């Protein structure tokens, strides 16, 4: 493993924070110190925004031949693939993700995103409105400016790529603030961007806490748009900050994904899908399928199969490729998960999984938990736990299933399991969520926009047209051909 970058990345230079402060980044699996990273405050944020501003207003990036811009994104994707092992190990050590996941999903997905968006720059197009004979009206889509991108810790590299690939493809410059919990892979990404030749100021990465670096960043008048992924409570603060300078804002927030299993579904696939849906990354996934809705007639069989399958999972050292489950990202987050579990018990949910064979509470490890008898009024059914906790709810008929699934403040994703195509689409149309996965087809795709209904977000992440809409300004140019009559009398 190479040494990690441990400074701020501003204007293509590695710098210490002006205050000279450092932040220790730990391995949650064993508590060891990984790196002490420079910590930004408002002055460093200002320097990063100024660099991004200058690069946007005066630098080559927004004016570059779109194909050349695409080629740089493509090269960055290649660099990510070349550094697969180091990047994967970094996120594994930093947030306790199993190495099989970071090697198999996180890092390849980040590379795919840059590769996919490398093809976008020369496809961004406006419109021509030709309704009047004496006026030609053209709409252009122009790069928007300096984008403040703030991301959480659950997929450190992938979340950074989800933001950066479309932002850069659209010709913007960016100040990225990774979570203070997990800055290492984002700093490595900055290094790779430097190696492939991104111009100064196009990508800036500042490491700092939400209050010391995040707030000054989103409130900065030099920022044109905020794009944020994180908790809905923090998202609400972004809306406040956006008022300063009337910035655009895009929010990708939490979820409480329901998975409805209809009696005609193929149970073997259901069981695998449900288990991966909630226990992948120990449930620290915005779209984690945390509410399982089963028909009363199948309740016992489905639970028996799930319990048996969970029994075959291995939890332990995240760097061991044999392990399916690692640990939670921080001790603080583990406390939050435990509080939700205790609260669920107090409110009458029944814990039904004997998880004694799995890792029990050393460090940030927490085994999977399954609660049965959960009802929509319980906290465990309403709030995002962001941990390995599955809530089982029972429905009586299709109508009841839809009602329970929609009884949530969130609307990020929903799963439908059925072999009846008509029912699959009928139910999907009535579910209030931005992404519906039928029979497990819910993987993240660069070309598919992700919207959140209700408290799950504002605006679209990914999707080519949507990205071009989120990260460019529209400009209409109305060109008179000289024959238009004045509305005033001569
Ligand atoms: P968080 O909201 O606590 O933090 C997210 C980021 O915001 C971090 O970088 C943090 O430093 C920063 N931040 C915190 N306070 C800030 C402030 N006042 N001003 C500016 N920045 C501030 O979220 P988290 O705990 O890191 O992540 C978990 C959450 O992220 C979950 O709710 C999860 O559902 C959500 N998430 C959503 C998606 C999605 O696509 N919808 C994807 C991944 C994670």
Short mmCIF file of C-alpha atoms in Angstrom, two decimals, residues 136-334:
data_model
loop_
_atom_site.label_atom_id
_atom_site.label_comp_id
_atom_site.label_asym_id
_atom_site.label_seq_id
_atom_site.Cartn_x
_atom_site.Cartn_y
_atom_site.Cartn_z
CA UNK A 136 -34.59 32.22 -34.76
CA UNK A 137 -34.48 31.21 -31.11
CA UNK A 138 -31.71 28.99 -29.89
CA UNK A 139 -31.24 27.42 -26.49
CA UNK A 140 -27.69 26.65 -25.42
CA UNK A 141 -26.65 24.59 -22.44
CA UNK A 142 -23.55 26.16 -20.93
CA UNK A 143 -21.31 24.99 -18.10
CA UNK A 144 -22.75 26.29 -14.86
CA UNK A 145 -19.72 27.32 -12.83
CA UNK A 146 -18.22 26.26 -9.53
CA UNK A 147 -19.98 23.30 -7.98
CA UNK A 148 -19.67 22.47 -4.27
CA UNK A 149 -19.94 18.69 -3.92
CA UNK A 150 -20.40 17.23 -0.46
CA UNK A 151 -20.47 13.47 0.07
CA UNK A 152 -20.89 10.97 2.92
CA UNK A 153 -18.72 8.08 4.10
CA UNK A 154 -20.65 4.99 3.05
CA UNK A 155 -19.14 4.66 -0.46
CA UNK A 156 -16.24 7.12 -0.24
CA UNK A 157 -14.76 6.73 -3.73
CA UNK A 158 -17.99 5.83 -5.53
CA UNK A 159 -19.88 8.79 -4.09
CA UNK A 160 -17.07 11.13 -5.14
CA UNK A 161 -17.22 9.68 -8.69
CA UNK A 162 -21.03 9.95 -8.83
CA UNK A 163 -20.62 13.68 -8.24
CA UNK A 164 -17.43 14.43 -10.17
CA UNK A 165 -18.06 12.52 -13.40
CA UNK A 166 -21.18 14.46 -14.51
CA UNK A 167 -20.03 17.77 -12.99
CA UNK A 168 -16.76 17.65 -14.94
CA UNK A 169 -18.31 16.27 -18.12
CA UNK A 170 -20.56 19.34 -18.18
CA UNK A 171 -17.52 21.63 -18.08
CA UNK A 172 -17.73 22.82 -14.49
CA UNK A 173 -15.08 23.13 -11.86
CA UNK A 174 -15.55 21.57 -8.46
CA UNK A 175 -14.69 21.76 -4.80
CA UNK A 176 -15.25 18.31 -3.33
CA UNK A 177 -15.64 17.82 0.40
CA UNK A 178 -15.49 14.16 1.36
CA UNK A 179 -16.72 13.10 4.76
CA UNK A 180 -14.23 13.78 7.53
CA UNK A 181 -14.58 10.06 8.33
CA UNK A 182 -13.32 8.90 4.94
CA UNK A 183 -11.15 11.37 3.02
CA UNK A 184 -8.38 9.03 1.84
CA UNK A 185 -9.71 7.65 -1.44
CA UNK A 186 -10.97 11.10 -2.53
CA UNK A 187 -7.46 12.48 -1.97
CA UNK A 188 -6.03 9.57 -3.98
CA UNK A 189 -8.50 10.40 -6.74
CA UNK A 190 -7.20 13.98 -6.76
CA UNK A 191 -3.69 12.62 -7.18
CA UNK A 192 -4.78 10.52 -10.16
CA UNK A 193 -6.47 13.57 -11.71
CA UNK A 194 -3.20 15.46 -11.31
CA UNK A 195 -1.31 12.63 -13.02
CA UNK A 196 -3.63 12.57 -16.05
CA UNK A 197 -3.38 16.34 -16.50
CA UNK A 198 -6.54 18.08 -15.35
CA UNK A 199 -5.86 21.83 -15.45
CA UNK A 200 -5.26 23.65 -12.14
CA UNK A 201 -8.36 24.53 -10.15
CA UNK A 202 -10.71 22.18 -12.00
CA UNK A 203 -10.77 19.63 -9.17
CA UNK A 204 -10.16 20.74 -5.60
CA UNK A 205 -10.54 18.46 -2.59
CA UNK A 206 -10.81 19.92 0.86
CA UNK A 207 -10.97 17.74 3.92
CA UNK A 208 -12.83 19.03 6.93
CA UNK A 209 -15.81 18.73 9.20
CA UNK A 210 -19.32 19.79 8.26
CA UNK A 211 -19.23 22.88 10.44
CA UNK A 212 -15.62 24.02 9.80
CA UNK A 213 -15.42 23.32 6.05
CA UNK A 214 -18.86 22.24 4.81
CA UNK A 215 -20.77 25.29 5.98
CA UNK A 216 -18.31 27.90 4.63
CA UNK A 217 -18.21 25.99 1.36
CA UNK A 218 -21.95 25.90 0.76
CA UNK A 219 -22.40 29.49 1.95
CA UNK A 220 -19.57 30.82 -0.25
CA UNK A 221 -20.71 33.39 -2.79
CA UNK A 222 -18.25 32.02 -5.34
CA UNK A 223 -20.19 28.74 -5.53
CA UNK A 224 -22.91 28.43 -8.20
CA UNK A 225 -24.51 25.17 -7.13
CA UNK A 226 -24.50 22.79 -4.19
CA UNK A 227 -24.77 19.08 -4.78
CA UNK A 228 -25.09 17.10 -1.59
CA UNK A 229 -25.45 13.48 -0.56
CA UNK A 230 -26.13 12.69 3.06
CA UNK A 231 -28.75 12.76 5.81
CA UNK A 232 -31.97 14.66 5.30
CA UNK A 233 -31.27 16.77 8.38
CA UNK A 234 -28.03 18.01 6.79
CA UNK A 235 -29.86 18.38 3.48
CA UNK A 236 -32.21 20.86 5.16
CA UNK A 237 -29.15 22.91 6.13
CA UNK A 238 -28.09 22.93 2.47
CA UNK A 239 -31.41 24.53 1.57
CA UNK A 240 -30.70 27.28 4.10
CA UNK A 241 -27.20 27.81 2.73
CA UNK A 242 -28.51 27.91 -0.84
CA UNK A 243 -30.41 31.08 0.02
CA UNK A 244 -27.07 32.89 0.22
CA UNK A 245 -26.49 33.93 -3.35
CA UNK A 246 -29.60 32.03 -4.55
CA UNK A 247 -27.63 28.94 -5.49
CA UNK A 248 -29.06 25.88 -7.15
CA UNK A 249 -29.18 22.83 -4.94
CA UNK A 250 -29.38 19.12 -5.57
CA UNK A 251 -29.96 16.76 -2.67
CA UNK A 252 -29.58 12.98 -2.49
CA UNK A 253 -30.80 11.95 0.92
CA UNK A 254 -31.88 8.94 2.92
CA UNK A 255 -34.35 6.15 2.30
CA UNK A 256 -36.49 3.48 3.94
CA UNK A 257 -36.79 1.09 1.03
CA UNK A 258 -39.70 -1.36 1.11
CA UNK A 259 -39.35 -4.77 -0.52
CA UNK A 260 -42.74 -6.27 -1.34
CA UNK A 261 -42.71 -10.03 -1.90
CA UNK A 262 -45.80 -11.32 -3.69
CA UNK A 263 -46.72 -15.00 -3.26
CA UNK A 264 -45.90 -15.87 -6.88
CA UNK A 265 -42.26 -14.70 -6.63
CA UNK A 266 -39.35 -17.09 -7.01
CA UNK A 267 -38.38 -17.45 -3.36
CA UNK A 268 -34.77 -18.43 -3.93
CA UNK A 269 -34.12 -15.15 -5.74
CA UNK A 270 -36.14 -13.23 -3.17
CA UNK A 271 -34.06 -14.55 -0.28
CA UNK A 272 -30.75 -13.70 -1.96
CA UNK A 273 -32.04 -10.29 -3.02
CA UNK A 274 -33.44 -9.40 0.39
CA UNK A 275 -30.28 -10.42 2.21
CA UNK A 276 -27.99 -8.53 -0.15
CA UNK A 277 -30.40 -5.60 -0.17
CA UNK A 278 -30.18 -5.04 3.57
CA UNK A 279 -26.85 -6.53 4.66
CA UNK A 280 -24.56 -5.39 1.81
CA UNK A 281 -22.19 -2.82 3.36
CA UNK A 282 -23.88 -3.69 6.68
CA UNK A 283 -26.96 -1.73 5.65
CA UNK A 284 -25.03 1.54 5.31
CA UNK A 285 -26.64 2.11 1.94
CA UNK A 286 -29.19 4.81 1.10
CA UNK A 287 -31.33 2.29 -0.80
CA UNK A 288 -30.94 -0.53 1.77
CA UNK A 289 -34.08 -2.68 1.68
CA UNK A 290 -34.84 -2.16 5.36
CA UNK A 291 -38.59 -2.95 5.27
CA UNK A 292 -39.54 -6.45 4.10
CA UNK A 293 -43.25 -6.83 3.33
CA UNK A 294 -44.38 -10.46 3.20
CA UNK A 295 -47.82 -11.94 2.60
CA UNK A 296 -49.33 -13.45 5.75
CA UNK A 297 -49.53 -16.89 4.06
CA UNK A 298 -45.77 -16.95 3.33
CA UNK A 299 -44.43 -15.23 6.40
CA UNK A 300 -43.03 -18.30 8.15
CA UNK A 301 -41.47 -19.89 5.08
CA UNK A 302 -39.72 -16.72 3.91
CA UNK A 303 -38.35 -15.95 7.35
CA UNK A 304 -37.08 -19.50 7.80
CA UNK A 305 -35.23 -19.31 4.47
CA UNK A 306 -33.75 -15.89 5.23
CA UNK A 307 -32.58 -16.94 8.67
CA UNK A 308 -30.96 -20.06 7.28
CA UNK A 309 -29.18 -18.09 4.55
CA UNK A 310 -27.92 -15.38 6.92
CA UNK A 311 -26.45 -18.23 8.94
CA UNK A 312 -24.08 -18.96 6.06
CA UNK A 313 -22.67 -15.42 5.91
CA UNK A 314 -19.20 -14.73 7.25
CA UNK A 315 -18.43 -11.57 9.18
CA UNK A 316 -15.01 -10.42 10.29
CA UNK A 317 -11.80 -8.73 9.18
CA UNK A 318 -12.85 -6.58 6.18
CA UNK A 319 -9.52 -7.24 4.45
CA UNK A 320 -10.21 -10.99 4.33
CA UNK A 321 -11.77 -11.74 0.92
CA UNK A 322 -13.75 -14.62 2.41
CA UNK A 323 -15.85 -12.29 4.58
CA UNK A 324 -19.22 -11.03 3.34
CA UNK A 325 -19.73 -8.57 6.20
CA UNK A 326 -17.25 -6.10 7.65
CA UNK A 327 -17.89 -3.50 10.35
CA UNK A 328 -19.73 -0.22 10.73
CA UNK A 329 -17.83 2.91 9.73
CA UNK A 330 -17.42 4.54 13.14
CA UNK A 331 -17.98 3.84 16.83
CA UNK A 332 -20.35 6.80 16.92
CA UNK A 333 -22.44 5.29 14.15
CA UNK A 334 -22.50 1.93 15.94
#
